mmCIF file of C-alpha atoms in Angstrom:
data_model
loop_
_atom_site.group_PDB
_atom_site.id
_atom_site.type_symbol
_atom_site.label_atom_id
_atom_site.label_comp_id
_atom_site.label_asym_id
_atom_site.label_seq_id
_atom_site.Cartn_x
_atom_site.Cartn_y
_atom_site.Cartn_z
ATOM 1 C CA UNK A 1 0.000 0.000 0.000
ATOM 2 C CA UNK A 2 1.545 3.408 -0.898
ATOM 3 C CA UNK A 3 1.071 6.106 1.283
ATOM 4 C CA UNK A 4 0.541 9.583 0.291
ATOM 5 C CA UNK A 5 2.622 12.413 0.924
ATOM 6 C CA UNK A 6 1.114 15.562 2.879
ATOM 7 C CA UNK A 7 1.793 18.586 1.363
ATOM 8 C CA UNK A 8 1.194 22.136 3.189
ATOM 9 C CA UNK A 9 -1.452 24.207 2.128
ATOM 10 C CA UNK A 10 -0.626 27.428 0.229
ATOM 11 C CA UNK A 11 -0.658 30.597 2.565
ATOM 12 C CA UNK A 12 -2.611 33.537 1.069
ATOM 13 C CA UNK A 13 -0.503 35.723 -1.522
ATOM 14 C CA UNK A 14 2.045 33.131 -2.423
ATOM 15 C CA UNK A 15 0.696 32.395 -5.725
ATOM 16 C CA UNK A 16 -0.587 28.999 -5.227
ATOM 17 C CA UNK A 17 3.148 27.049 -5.781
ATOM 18 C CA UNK A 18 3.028 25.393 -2.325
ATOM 19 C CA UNK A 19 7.214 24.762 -2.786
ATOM 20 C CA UNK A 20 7.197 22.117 -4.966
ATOM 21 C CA UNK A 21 9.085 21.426 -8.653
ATOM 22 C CA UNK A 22 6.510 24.498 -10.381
ATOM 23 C CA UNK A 23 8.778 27.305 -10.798
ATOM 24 C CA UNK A 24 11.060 29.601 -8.756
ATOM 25 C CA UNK A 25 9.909 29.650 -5.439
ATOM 26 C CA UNK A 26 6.872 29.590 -2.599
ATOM 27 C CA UNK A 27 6.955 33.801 -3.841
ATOM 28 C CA UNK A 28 6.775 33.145 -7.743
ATOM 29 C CA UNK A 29 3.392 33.229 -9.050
ATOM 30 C CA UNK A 30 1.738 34.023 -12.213
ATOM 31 C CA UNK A 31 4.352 35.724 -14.559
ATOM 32 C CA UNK A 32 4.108 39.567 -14.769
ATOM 33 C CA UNK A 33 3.002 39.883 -10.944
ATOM 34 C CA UNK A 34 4.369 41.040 -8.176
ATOM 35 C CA UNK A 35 4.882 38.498 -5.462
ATOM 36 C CA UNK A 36 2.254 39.387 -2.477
ATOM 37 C CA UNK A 37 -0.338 41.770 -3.860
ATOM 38 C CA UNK A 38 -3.989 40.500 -4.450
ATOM 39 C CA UNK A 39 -6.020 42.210 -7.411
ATOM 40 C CA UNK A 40 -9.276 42.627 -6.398
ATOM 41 C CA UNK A 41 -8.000 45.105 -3.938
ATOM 42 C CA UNK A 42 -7.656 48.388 -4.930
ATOM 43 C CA UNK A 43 -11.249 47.823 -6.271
ATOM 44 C CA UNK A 44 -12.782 47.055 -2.896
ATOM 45 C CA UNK A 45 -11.032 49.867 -1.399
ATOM 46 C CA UNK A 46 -12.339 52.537 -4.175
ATOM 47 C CA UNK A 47 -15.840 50.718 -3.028
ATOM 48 C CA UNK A 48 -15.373 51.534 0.614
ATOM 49 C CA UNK A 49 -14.525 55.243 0.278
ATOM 50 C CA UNK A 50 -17.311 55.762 -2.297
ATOM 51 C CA UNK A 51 -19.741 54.097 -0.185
ATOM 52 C CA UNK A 52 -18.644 56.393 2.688
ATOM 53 C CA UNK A 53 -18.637 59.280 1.226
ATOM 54 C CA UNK A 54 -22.092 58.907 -0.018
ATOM 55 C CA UNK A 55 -23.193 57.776 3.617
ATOM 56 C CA UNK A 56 -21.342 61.356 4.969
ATOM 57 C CA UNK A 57 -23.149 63.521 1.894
ATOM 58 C CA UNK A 58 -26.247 61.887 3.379
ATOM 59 C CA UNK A 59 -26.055 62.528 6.620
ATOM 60 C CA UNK A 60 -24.827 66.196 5.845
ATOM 61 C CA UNK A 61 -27.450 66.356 3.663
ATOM 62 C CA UNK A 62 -30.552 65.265 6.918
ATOM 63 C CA UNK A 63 -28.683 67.143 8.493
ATOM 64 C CA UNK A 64 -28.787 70.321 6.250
ATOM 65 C CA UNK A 65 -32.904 69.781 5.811
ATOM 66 C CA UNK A 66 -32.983 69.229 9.483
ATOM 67 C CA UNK A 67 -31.675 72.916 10.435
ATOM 68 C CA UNK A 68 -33.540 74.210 7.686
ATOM 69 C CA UNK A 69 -36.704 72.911 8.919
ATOM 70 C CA UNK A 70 -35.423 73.890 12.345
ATOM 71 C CA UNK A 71 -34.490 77.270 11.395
ATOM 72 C CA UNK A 72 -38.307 77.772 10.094
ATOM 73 C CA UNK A 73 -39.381 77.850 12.937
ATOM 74 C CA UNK A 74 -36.629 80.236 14.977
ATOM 75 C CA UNK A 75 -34.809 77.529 16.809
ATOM 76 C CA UNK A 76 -31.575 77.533 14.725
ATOM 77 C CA UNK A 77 -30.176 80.951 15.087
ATOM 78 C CA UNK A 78 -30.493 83.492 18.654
ATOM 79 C CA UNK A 79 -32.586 85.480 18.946
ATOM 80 C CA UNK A 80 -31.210 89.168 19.294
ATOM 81 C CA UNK A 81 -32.424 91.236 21.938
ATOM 82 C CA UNK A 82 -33.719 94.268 21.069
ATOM 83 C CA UNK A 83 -33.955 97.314 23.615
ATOM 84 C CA UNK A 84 -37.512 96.901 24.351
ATOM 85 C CA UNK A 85 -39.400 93.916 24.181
ATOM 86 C CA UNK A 86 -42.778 94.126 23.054
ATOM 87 C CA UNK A 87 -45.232 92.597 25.638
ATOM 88 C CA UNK A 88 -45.753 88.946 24.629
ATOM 89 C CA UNK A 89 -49.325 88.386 22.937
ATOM 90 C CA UNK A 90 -51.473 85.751 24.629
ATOM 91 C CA UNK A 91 -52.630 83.561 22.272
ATOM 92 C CA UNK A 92 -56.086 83.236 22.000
ATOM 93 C CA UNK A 93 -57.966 80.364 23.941
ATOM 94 C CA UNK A 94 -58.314 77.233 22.079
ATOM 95 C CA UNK A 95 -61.886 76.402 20.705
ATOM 96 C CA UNK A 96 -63.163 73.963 23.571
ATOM 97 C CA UNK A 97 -64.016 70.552 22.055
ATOM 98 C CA UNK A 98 -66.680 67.962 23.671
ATOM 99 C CA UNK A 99 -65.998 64.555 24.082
ATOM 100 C CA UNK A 100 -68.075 61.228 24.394
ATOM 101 C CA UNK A 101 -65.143 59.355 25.262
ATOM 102 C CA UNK A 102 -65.642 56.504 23.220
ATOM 103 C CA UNK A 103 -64.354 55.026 19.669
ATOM 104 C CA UNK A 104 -66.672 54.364 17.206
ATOM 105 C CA UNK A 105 -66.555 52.829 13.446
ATOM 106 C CA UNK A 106 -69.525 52.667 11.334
ATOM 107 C CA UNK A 107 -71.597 49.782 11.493
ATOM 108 C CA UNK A 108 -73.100 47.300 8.359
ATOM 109 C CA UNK A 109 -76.624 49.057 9.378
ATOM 110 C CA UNK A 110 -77.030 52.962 10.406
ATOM 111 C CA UNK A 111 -75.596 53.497 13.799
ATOM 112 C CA UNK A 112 -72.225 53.923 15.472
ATOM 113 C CA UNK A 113 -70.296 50.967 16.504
ATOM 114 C CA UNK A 114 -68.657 51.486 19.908
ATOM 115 C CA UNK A 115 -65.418 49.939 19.546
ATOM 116 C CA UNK A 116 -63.124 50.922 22.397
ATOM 117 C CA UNK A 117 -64.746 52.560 25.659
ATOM 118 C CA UNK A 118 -61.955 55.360 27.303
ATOM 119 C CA UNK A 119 -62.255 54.383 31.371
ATOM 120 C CA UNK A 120 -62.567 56.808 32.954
ATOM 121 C CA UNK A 121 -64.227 59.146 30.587
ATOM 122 C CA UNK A 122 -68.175 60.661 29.716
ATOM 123 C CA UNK A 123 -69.300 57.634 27.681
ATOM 124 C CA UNK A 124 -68.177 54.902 30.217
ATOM 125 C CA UNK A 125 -69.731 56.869 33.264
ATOM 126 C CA UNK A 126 -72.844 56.480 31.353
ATOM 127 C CA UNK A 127 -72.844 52.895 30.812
ATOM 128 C CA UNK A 128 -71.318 52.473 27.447
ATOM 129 C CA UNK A 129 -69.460 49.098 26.734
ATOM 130 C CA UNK A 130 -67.668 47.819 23.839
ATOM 131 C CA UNK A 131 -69.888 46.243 21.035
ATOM 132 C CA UNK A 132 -73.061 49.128 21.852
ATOM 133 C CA UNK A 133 -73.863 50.797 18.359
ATOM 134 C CA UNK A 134 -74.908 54.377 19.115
ATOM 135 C CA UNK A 135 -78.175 55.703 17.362
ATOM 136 C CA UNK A 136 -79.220 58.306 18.230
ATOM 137 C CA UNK A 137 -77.442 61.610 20.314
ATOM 138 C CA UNK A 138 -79.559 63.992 22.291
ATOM 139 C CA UNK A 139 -82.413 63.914 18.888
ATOM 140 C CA UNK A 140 -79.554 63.696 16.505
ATOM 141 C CA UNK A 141 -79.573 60.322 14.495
ATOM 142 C CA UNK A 142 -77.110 58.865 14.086
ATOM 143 C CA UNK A 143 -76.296 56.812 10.635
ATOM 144 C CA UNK A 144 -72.288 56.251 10.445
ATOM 145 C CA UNK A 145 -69.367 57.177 13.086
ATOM 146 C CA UNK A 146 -69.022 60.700 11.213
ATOM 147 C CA UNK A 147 -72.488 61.736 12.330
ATOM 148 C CA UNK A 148 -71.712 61.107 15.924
ATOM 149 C CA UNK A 149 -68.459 62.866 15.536
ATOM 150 C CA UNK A 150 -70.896 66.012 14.377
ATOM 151 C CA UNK A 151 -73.016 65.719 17.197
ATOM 152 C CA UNK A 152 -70.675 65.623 19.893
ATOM 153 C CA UNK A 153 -68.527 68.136 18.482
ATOM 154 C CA UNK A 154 -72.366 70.811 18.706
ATOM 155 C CA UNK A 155 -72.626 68.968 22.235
ATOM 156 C CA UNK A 156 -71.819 71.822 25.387
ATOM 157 C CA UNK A 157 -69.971 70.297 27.620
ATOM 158 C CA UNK A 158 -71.528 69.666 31.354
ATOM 159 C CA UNK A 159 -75.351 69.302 29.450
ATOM 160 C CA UNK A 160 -77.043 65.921 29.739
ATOM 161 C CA UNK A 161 -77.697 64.156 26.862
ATOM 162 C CA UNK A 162 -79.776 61.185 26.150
ATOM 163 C CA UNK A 163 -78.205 58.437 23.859
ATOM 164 C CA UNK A 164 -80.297 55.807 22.064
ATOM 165 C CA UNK A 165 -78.773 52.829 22.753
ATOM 166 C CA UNK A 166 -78.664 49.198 20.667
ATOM 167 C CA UNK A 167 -77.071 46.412 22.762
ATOM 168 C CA UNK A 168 -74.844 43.509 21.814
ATOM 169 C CA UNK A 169 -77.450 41.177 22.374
ATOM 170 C CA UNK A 170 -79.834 43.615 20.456
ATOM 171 C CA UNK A 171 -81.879 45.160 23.387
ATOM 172 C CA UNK A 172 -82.279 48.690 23.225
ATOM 173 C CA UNK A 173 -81.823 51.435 25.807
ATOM 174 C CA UNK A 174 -81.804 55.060 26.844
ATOM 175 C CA UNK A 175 -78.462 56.073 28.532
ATOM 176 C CA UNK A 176 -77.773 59.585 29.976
ATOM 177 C CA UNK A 177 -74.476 60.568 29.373
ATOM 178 C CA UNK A 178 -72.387 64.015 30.326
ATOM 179 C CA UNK A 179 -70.181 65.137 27.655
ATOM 180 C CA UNK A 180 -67.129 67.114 28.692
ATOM 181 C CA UNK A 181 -63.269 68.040 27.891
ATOM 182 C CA UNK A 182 -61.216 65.040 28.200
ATOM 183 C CA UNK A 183 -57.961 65.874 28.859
#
């Protein structure tokens, strides 16, 4: 039985020769190449420096649309001080806007569909629960979830209302509810 001879694996940039009977050394390699330098190289460097570069342009770039946007609105650059401030302007009050504190979708017939109940809030202190369908408001009917929006919004808030009620199980009932501000 002959055995076989083990022969070292070539080490990276030596050409491949391994030592043995091919040439002029473990260095020699293809003709017309330098001994230790690997092609593909230069290229995968150029590829780096590109791809940063493009990844720095970017960022300067957010970053550029970022203090513009910023700047828009006065935050980018001080403010200079002149010798007399005028007296600050109060801004006037915010239109006050009624809640039912509930979430409603429309339904496949006319009502509201209550769909998530906000605890503790105007629509759960009435006795509102998930799965209701709202039909009427106060003697507003109510057809679809953008009709109910309407009402509410008209709705003072701190006056009773009466809501028309259709149950899950498809009993019907009169709830009084309180809209108000929820915060």
């Amino acid at each position: 039985m002959e055995q076989t001879a083990l022969r070292p694996r070539p080490m990276p940039g030596d050409g491949g020769g391994g030592g043995g009977g091919s040439g002029g050394g473990p260095d020699s390699g293809p003709p017309g190449r330098r001994p230790g330098r690997r092609r593909g190289r230069p290229a995968a460097v150029l590829l780096g420096v590109l791809a940063g570069m493009v990844l720095v342009l970017a960022g300067a770039g957010l970053g550029a649309v970022g203090a513009t946007v910023v700047g828009a609105g006065g935050l980018a650059e001080p403010k200079r001080q002149t010798r007399a401030a005028p007296a600050p302007r109060s801004a006037p009050p915010a239109p006050v806007v009624t809640r039912l504190g509930v979430e409603v979708a429309d339904d496949r017939r006319p009502g509201a569909l209550v769909v998530a109940v906000h605890v503790p809030g105007p629509g759960a202190s009435a006795g509102l629960v998930r799965g209701d369908v709202l039909l009427a408001f106060g003697t507003t009917r109510v057809d679809s979830a953008a009709d109910l929006a309407r009402a509410v919004s008209r709705a003072r808030p701190g006056d009773e209302v009466r809501l028309t009620v259709r149950h899950r199980g498809g009993g019907y009932r009169q709830l009084t509810a309180v809209p108000g501000i929820v915060t």
